[in-house]
Short mmCIF file of C-alpha atoms in Angstrom, two decimals:
data_model
loop_
_atom_site.label_atom_id
_atom_site.label_comp_id
_atom_site.label_asym_id
_atom_site.label_seq_id
_atom_site.Cartn_x
_atom_site.Cartn_y
_atom_site.Cartn_z
CA UNK E 29 27.25 11.63 8.87
CA UNK E 30 26.00 8.23 7.65
CA UNK E 31 23.82 8.29 4.54
CA UNK E 32 21.56 5.34 3.69
CA UNK E 33 19.67 4.55 0.49
CA UNK E 34 16.05 3.55 1.04
CA UNK E 35 14.75 0.43 -0.73
CA UNK E 36 11.14 0.66 0.42
CA UNK E 37 8.65 -0.33 3.11
CA UNK E 38 8.07 -3.99 3.99
CA UNK E 39 5.37 -5.52 6.16
CA UNK E 40 6.25 -8.25 8.64
CA UNK E 41 4.29 -10.06 11.32
CA UNK E 42 5.50 -7.36 13.74
CA UNK E 43 4.41 -4.42 11.60
CA UNK E 44 5.99 -2.07 9.02
CA UNK E 45 9.75 -2.02 8.44
CA UNK E 46 11.78 0.40 6.32
CA UNK E 47 14.41 -1.47 4.31
CA UNK E 48 17.76 0.06 3.37
CA UNK E 49 20.23 -0.94 0.69
CA UNK E 50 22.81 -3.26 2.20
CA UNK E 51 20.35 -5.17 4.37
CA UNK E 52 19.67 -2.71 7.20
CA UNK E 53 16.09 -2.34 8.44
CA UNK E 54 14.25 0.13 10.69
CA UNK E 55 11.13 -0.99 12.56
CA UNK E 56 8.29 1.52 12.72
CA UNK E 57 6.26 1.14 15.92
CA UNK E 58 3.48 3.67 16.44
CA UNK E 59 4.67 6.73 18.30
CA UNK E 60 8.16 6.53 16.80
CA UNK E 61 9.71 9.80 15.74
CA UNK E 62 10.38 9.71 11.98
CA UNK E 63 13.04 12.29 11.16
CA UNK E 64 15.29 12.22 8.09
CA UNK E 65 16.96 14.59 5.67
CA UNK E 66 17.58 14.15 1.95
CA UNK E 67 21.27 14.50 1.05
CA UNK E 68 22.21 17.96 -0.21
CA UNK E 69 22.81 18.00 -3.95
CA UNK E 70 21.57 14.42 -4.23
CA UNK E 71 19.55 12.85 -7.01
CA UNK E 72 17.08 10.00 -6.95
CA UNK E 73 18.42 6.88 -8.62
CA UNK E 74 16.45 4.06 -10.25
CA UNK E 75 15.85 1.15 -7.85
CA UNK E 76 16.56 -1.48 -10.53
CA UNK E 77 14.52 -4.54 -11.44
CA UNK E 78 13.97 -8.03 -10.02
CA UNK E 79 16.64 -7.63 -7.35
CA UNK E 80 19.29 -6.27 -9.72
CA UNK E 81 20.73 -2.74 -9.78
CA UNK E 82 19.91 -0.41 -12.66
CA UNK E 83 22.60 -0.87 -15.32
CA UNK E 84 22.89 2.87 -15.95
CA UNK E 85 22.07 4.26 -12.49
CA UNK E 86 19.38 6.35 -14.16
CA UNK E 87 17.91 9.39 -12.43
CA UNK E 88 14.14 9.11 -11.83
CA UNK E 89 11.55 11.83 -11.06
CA UNK E 90 10.86 12.71 -7.43
CA UNK E 91 7.11 12.20 -7.80
CA UNK E 92 7.35 8.69 -9.26
CA UNK E 93 6.00 6.01 -6.91
CA UNK E 94 7.57 3.31 -9.09
CA UNK E 95 11.13 4.67 -8.68
CA UNK E 96 12.27 2.89 -11.85
CA UNK E 97 13.56 4.05 -15.19
CA UNK E 98 11.67 2.96 -18.31
CA UNK E 99 13.95 0.00 -19.04
CA UNK E 100 13.91 -1.36 -15.48
CA UNK E 101 10.12 -0.95 -15.32
CA UNK E 102 9.88 -3.06 -18.49
CA UNK E 103 12.17 -5.73 -17.06
CA UNK E 104 10.22 -5.79 -13.78
CA UNK E 105 6.98 -6.51 -15.63
CA UNK E 106 8.55 -8.97 -18.09
CA UNK E 107 7.68 -11.89 -15.81
CA UNK E 108 4.95 -10.71 -13.50
CA UNK E 109 1.72 -12.27 -12.28
CA UNK E 110 0.21 -8.80 -11.92
CA UNK E 111 1.00 -8.06 -15.57
CA UNK E 112 -0.18 -11.50 -16.76
CA UNK E 113 3.32 -12.32 -18.04
CA UNK E 114 3.93 -15.30 -15.70
CA UNK E 115 0.98 -17.55 -16.52
CA UNK E 116 3.01 -20.73 -15.95
CA UNK E 117 3.65 -20.04 -12.25
CA UNK E 118 3.11 -23.44 -10.56
CA UNK E 119 2.43 -22.05 -7.07
CA UNK E 120 -1.08 -22.18 -5.57
CA UNK E 121 -2.93 -18.86 -5.39
CA UNK E 122 -5.72 -17.36 -3.36
CA UNK E 123 -8.53 -15.08 -4.51
CA UNK E 124 -9.57 -12.41 -2.01
CA UNK E 125 -12.04 -9.61 -1.45
CA UNK E 126 -10.49 -6.52 0.19
CA UNK E 127 -12.29 -3.54 1.74
CA UNK E 128 -10.71 -0.10 2.10
CA UNK E 129 -13.75 1.91 3.15
CA UNK E 130 -17.43 2.36 2.23
CA UNK E 131 -17.87 1.49 -1.44
CA UNK E 132 -14.17 0.70 -1.85
CA UNK E 133 -13.94 -3.05 -2.46
CA UNK E 134 -11.57 -4.86 -4.79
CA UNK E 135 -10.92 -8.43 -5.87
CA UNK E 136 -7.39 -9.74 -6.25
CA UNK E 137 -5.11 -12.75 -6.13
CA UNK E 138 -1.94 -13.53 -4.19
CA UNK E 139 0.37 -16.53 -3.82
CA UNK E 140 -0.60 -18.76 -0.87
CA UNK E 141 2.99 -18.67 0.43
CA UNK E 142 2.75 -14.90 0.94
CA UNK E 143 -0.08 -15.17 3.45
CA UNK E 144 -1.73 -11.78 4.14
CA UNK E 145 1.37 -9.75 3.14
CA UNK E 146 -0.20 -8.51 -0.10
CA UNK E 147 -3.24 -7.22 1.79
CA UNK E 148 -1.04 -5.37 4.30
CA UNK E 149 1.01 -3.86 1.45
CA UNK E 150 -2.15 -2.52 -0.20
CA UNK E 151 -3.54 -1.09 3.03
CA UNK E 152 -6.64 -3.32 3.06
CA UNK E 153 -8.70 -2.41 6.12
CA UNK E 154 -10.31 -5.85 6.13
CA UNK E 155 -10.40 -8.82 3.78
CA UNK E 156 -11.58 -12.39 3.32
CA UNK E 157 -10.34 -15.23 1.15
CA UNK E 158 -12.68 -16.52 -1.56
CA UNK E 159 -10.88 -19.57 -2.89
CA UNK E 160 -7.56 -21.36 -3.45
CA UNK E 161 -6.17 -23.12 -6.48
CA UNK E 162 -3.90 -22.88 -9.54
CA UNK E 163 -2.95 -19.47 -10.87
CA UNK E 164 -5.15 -19.53 -13.97
CA UNK E 165 -8.19 -20.74 -12.01
CA UNK E 166 -7.66 -17.93 -9.51
CA UNK E 167 -7.31 -15.44 -12.37
CA UNK E 168 -10.56 -16.69 -13.97
CA UNK E 169 -12.41 -16.27 -10.67
CA UNK E 170 -11.05 -12.73 -10.36
CA UNK E 171 -12.28 -11.93 -13.87
CA UNK E 172 -15.67 -13.49 -13.10
CA UNK E 173 -16.22 -11.19 -10.13
CA UNK E 174 -15.15 -8.15 -12.12
CA UNK E 175 -17.59 -8.97 -14.93
CA UNK E 176 -20.56 -10.35 -12.97
CA UNK E 177 -20.47 -8.21 -9.83
CA UNK E 178 -18.66 -5.11 -11.06
CA UNK E 179 -15.89 -5.45 -8.47
CA UNK E 180 -12.69 -3.69 -9.63
CA UNK E 181 -9.18 -5.08 -9.24
CA UNK E 182 -7.68 -1.73 -8.27
CA UNK E 183 -8.54 1.06 -5.84
CA UNK E 184 -6.63 4.38 -6.16
CA UNK E 185 -4.50 5.27 -3.13
CA UNK E 186 -6.08 8.72 -3.04
CA UNK E 187 -9.45 7.07 -2.39
CA UNK E 188 -8.00 4.84 0.34
CA UNK E 189 -6.39 7.79 2.15
CA UNK E 190 -9.54 9.90 1.99
CA UNK E 191 -11.58 7.54 4.19
CA UNK E 192 -9.11 6.19 6.77
CA UNK E 193 -10.12 8.67 9.46
CA UNK E 194 -13.89 8.11 9.02
CA UNK E 195 -14.14 4.30 9.02
CA UNK E 196 -16.95 2.57 10.96
CA UNK E 197 -15.86 1.93 14.55
CA UNK E 198 -17.17 -1.66 14.72
CA UNK E 199 -15.28 -4.48 12.99
CA UNK E 200 -18.60 -6.10 12.01
CA UNK E 201 -19.63 -2.96 10.14
CA UNK E 202 -16.30 -2.85 8.35
CA UNK E 203 -16.74 -6.47 7.21
CA UNK E 204 -20.39 -6.18 6.16
CA UNK E 205 -19.81 -5.10 2.55
CA UNK E 206 -17.37 -7.87 1.66
CA UNK E 207 -19.62 -10.33 3.52
CA UNK E 208 -22.47 -9.56 1.14
CA UNK E 209 -20.19 -9.78 -1.90
CA UNK E 210 -18.68 -13.05 -0.67
CA UNK E 211 -22.19 -14.54 -0.54
CA UNK E 212 -23.05 -13.25 -4.00
CA UNK E 213 -19.77 -14.55 -5.40
CA UNK E 214 -20.51 -18.03 -4.06
CA UNK E 215 -23.80 -18.11 -5.97
CA UNK E 216 -22.27 -17.24 -9.35
CA UNK E 217 -22.34 -19.71 -12.20
CA UNK E 218 -19.06 -20.37 -13.97
CA UNK E 219 -16.90 -20.66 -10.86
CA UNK E 220 -13.66 -22.50 -11.86
CA UNK E 221 -13.83 -26.15 -10.78
CA UNK E 222 -10.13 -26.19 -9.89
CA UNK E 223 -10.63 -23.47 -7.29
CA UNK E 224 -11.44 -24.67 -3.76
CA UNK E 225 -13.91 -22.25 -2.19
CA UNK E 226 -13.22 -20.82 1.24
CA UNK E 227 -15.75 -19.66 3.86
CA UNK E 228 -16.23 -16.03 4.80
CA UNK E 229 -13.75 -15.28 7.59
CA UNK E 230 -13.01 -11.54 7.70
CA UNK E 231 -9.61 -10.36 8.87
CA UNK E 232 -9.54 -6.82 10.25
CA UNK E 233 -6.38 -4.68 10.00
CA UNK E 234 -7.53 -1.59 11.93
CA UNK E 235 -5.54 -2.60 15.05
CA UNK E 236 -2.48 -3.52 12.95
CA UNK E 237 -2.52 -0.21 11.06
CA UNK E 238 -3.49 1.93 14.06
CA UNK E 239 -6.53 3.43 12.32
CA UNK E 240 -8.84 3.61 15.36
CA UNK E 241 -9.51 7.29 16.16
CA UNK E 242 -7.08 8.35 13.40
CA UNK E 243 -7.05 12.16 12.98
CA UNK E 244 -7.90 13.40 9.50
CA UNK E 245 -4.82 14.22 7.44
CA UNK E 246 -4.31 17.80 6.31
CA UNK E 247 -2.23 16.81 3.29
CA UNK E 248 0.37 14.48 1.83
CA UNK E 249 4.00 14.84 0.89
CA UNK E 250 4.22 15.43 -2.85
CA UNK E 251 7.88 14.52 -3.31
CA UNK E 252 11.27 14.57 -1.60
CA UNK E 253 13.85 17.15 -2.67
CA UNK E 254 17.60 17.52 -2.06
CA UNK E 255 18.20 19.06 1.36
CA UNK E 256 14.56 18.64 2.40
CA UNK E 257 13.59 17.21 5.78
CA UNK E 258 10.69 15.08 6.99
CA UNK E 259 9.88 15.05 10.70
CA UNK E 260 6.84 13.74 12.53
CA UNK E 261 5.51 11.19 15.01
CA UNK E 262 4.08 8.01 13.51
CA UNK E 263 0.38 7.74 14.38
CA UNK E 264 -0.63 5.11 11.81
CA UNK E 265 0.76 3.07 8.91
CA UNK E 266 -1.32 1.44 6.17
CA UNK E 267 0.07 -0.06 3.00
CA UNK E 268 2.99 2.13 1.90
CA UNK E 269 1.65 5.17 3.80
CA UNK E 270 2.93 6.62 7.07
CA UNK E 271 0.60 9.06 8.85
CA UNK E 272 2.87 11.53 10.65
CA UNK E 273 1.78 14.02 13.30
CA UNK E 274 3.52 17.34 12.62
CA UNK E 275 3.15 20.83 14.04
CA UNK E 276 0.68 21.58 11.23
CA UNK E 277 -1.42 18.43 11.62
CA UNK E 278 -1.21 14.88 10.29
CA UNK E 279 0.57 14.53 6.95
CA UNK E 280 0.75 11.36 4.87
CA UNK E 281 4.11 10.12 3.58
CA UNK E 282 3.93 7.55 0.78
CA UNK E 283 7.17 5.66 1.46
CA UNK E 284 7.43 4.70 -2.21
CA UNK E 285 8.64 8.29 -2.71
CA UNK E 286 11.65 7.52 -0.47
CA UNK E 287 13.04 4.72 -2.62
CA UNK E 288 16.23 5.63 -4.46
CA UNK E 289 17.12 8.69 -2.36
CA UNK E 290 20.14 8.95 -0.08
CA UNK E 291 18.82 9.85 3.38
CA UNK E 292 20.43 10.86 6.65
CA UNK E 293 19.05 11.29 10.19
CA UNK E 294 17.56 14.71 10.96
CA UNK E 295 17.35 16.51 14.29
CA UNK E 296 14.31 15.54 16.36
CA UNK E 297 13.16 19.14 16.45
CA UNK E 298 13.39 19.53 12.68
CA UNK E 299 10.64 20.86 10.46
CA UNK E 300 8.82 19.49 7.44
CA UNK E 301 10.51 21.25 4.54
CA UNK E 302 9.51 19.13 1.54
CA UNK E 303 6.61 19.98 -0.79
CA UNK E 304 3.18 19.06 0.66
CA UNK E 305 -0.12 18.91 -1.21
CA UNK E 306 -2.82 20.24 1.09
CA UNK E 307 -6.17 18.50 1.06
CA UNK E 308 -9.23 20.52 0.10
CA UNK E 309 -11.79 20.64 2.92
CA UNK E 310 -15.11 18.92 2.25
CA UNK E 311 -18.03 21.31 1.58
CA UNK E 312 -19.40 22.62 4.87
CA UNK E 313 -16.41 21.43 6.90
CA UNK E 314 -15.42 23.99 9.51
CA UNK E 315 -11.67 24.63 9.56
CA UNK E 316 -11.35 27.51 12.03
CA UNK E 317 -13.42 28.92 14.87
CA UNK E 318 -13.00 32.55 13.77
#
């Protein structure tokens, strides 16, 4: 049986795509049956750095979302905009406000040439551009919003997952919070002169992700294990997360946990046999009738 090594989830104009070492790709339309098995006796190998294979083929922990050994993680961040180690990048950048749910707003920057890909990768429910300009001007604007408005530059994935099934139904309501912040940001003193401001034009990803009427998840896959299987119907995808309908309810699979494993197709009628962390019900939430 063919065994493929996963290299992660990518977002294209047509939706999410699972990439495999060697150039293969699997599209992930909603409703698709996701069914795979981890190779028996297999280990998870480091995914390397900056497009290069790990020199030692190091084994990495199953629960790591980075899927890199310590040395490759260092090399990956050695020249990185996110880590502020590539300050001479000549490309133009955009500053954005992204909304993931009530109270969950972040500010960030992304290269203009990437378009909205960064927002799709993070699972932003809606977003709007703030301005465009050189990297350091964009970085200064990001820091200004963090200091003056208290807007963070990171939102934990646990917080994002917790609200996806209870988002406001109207796109205008989903955009309201970043609309107010966009207006406040425009009134701030100290805005970098080199940054061209952009009007508030919210982009909503609920239809792209399939989040409308999304059932609440009962848990998330903690890690993959040798011989374990994952089976479920894809009901939504946001950022790196696949929401899979299983016999026990909707379970979230963070596809970053797949990277570095050797995987093979599983029978359509297979069961979920990997470790799952069950979510704790909210106080007062009724779980059973009797």
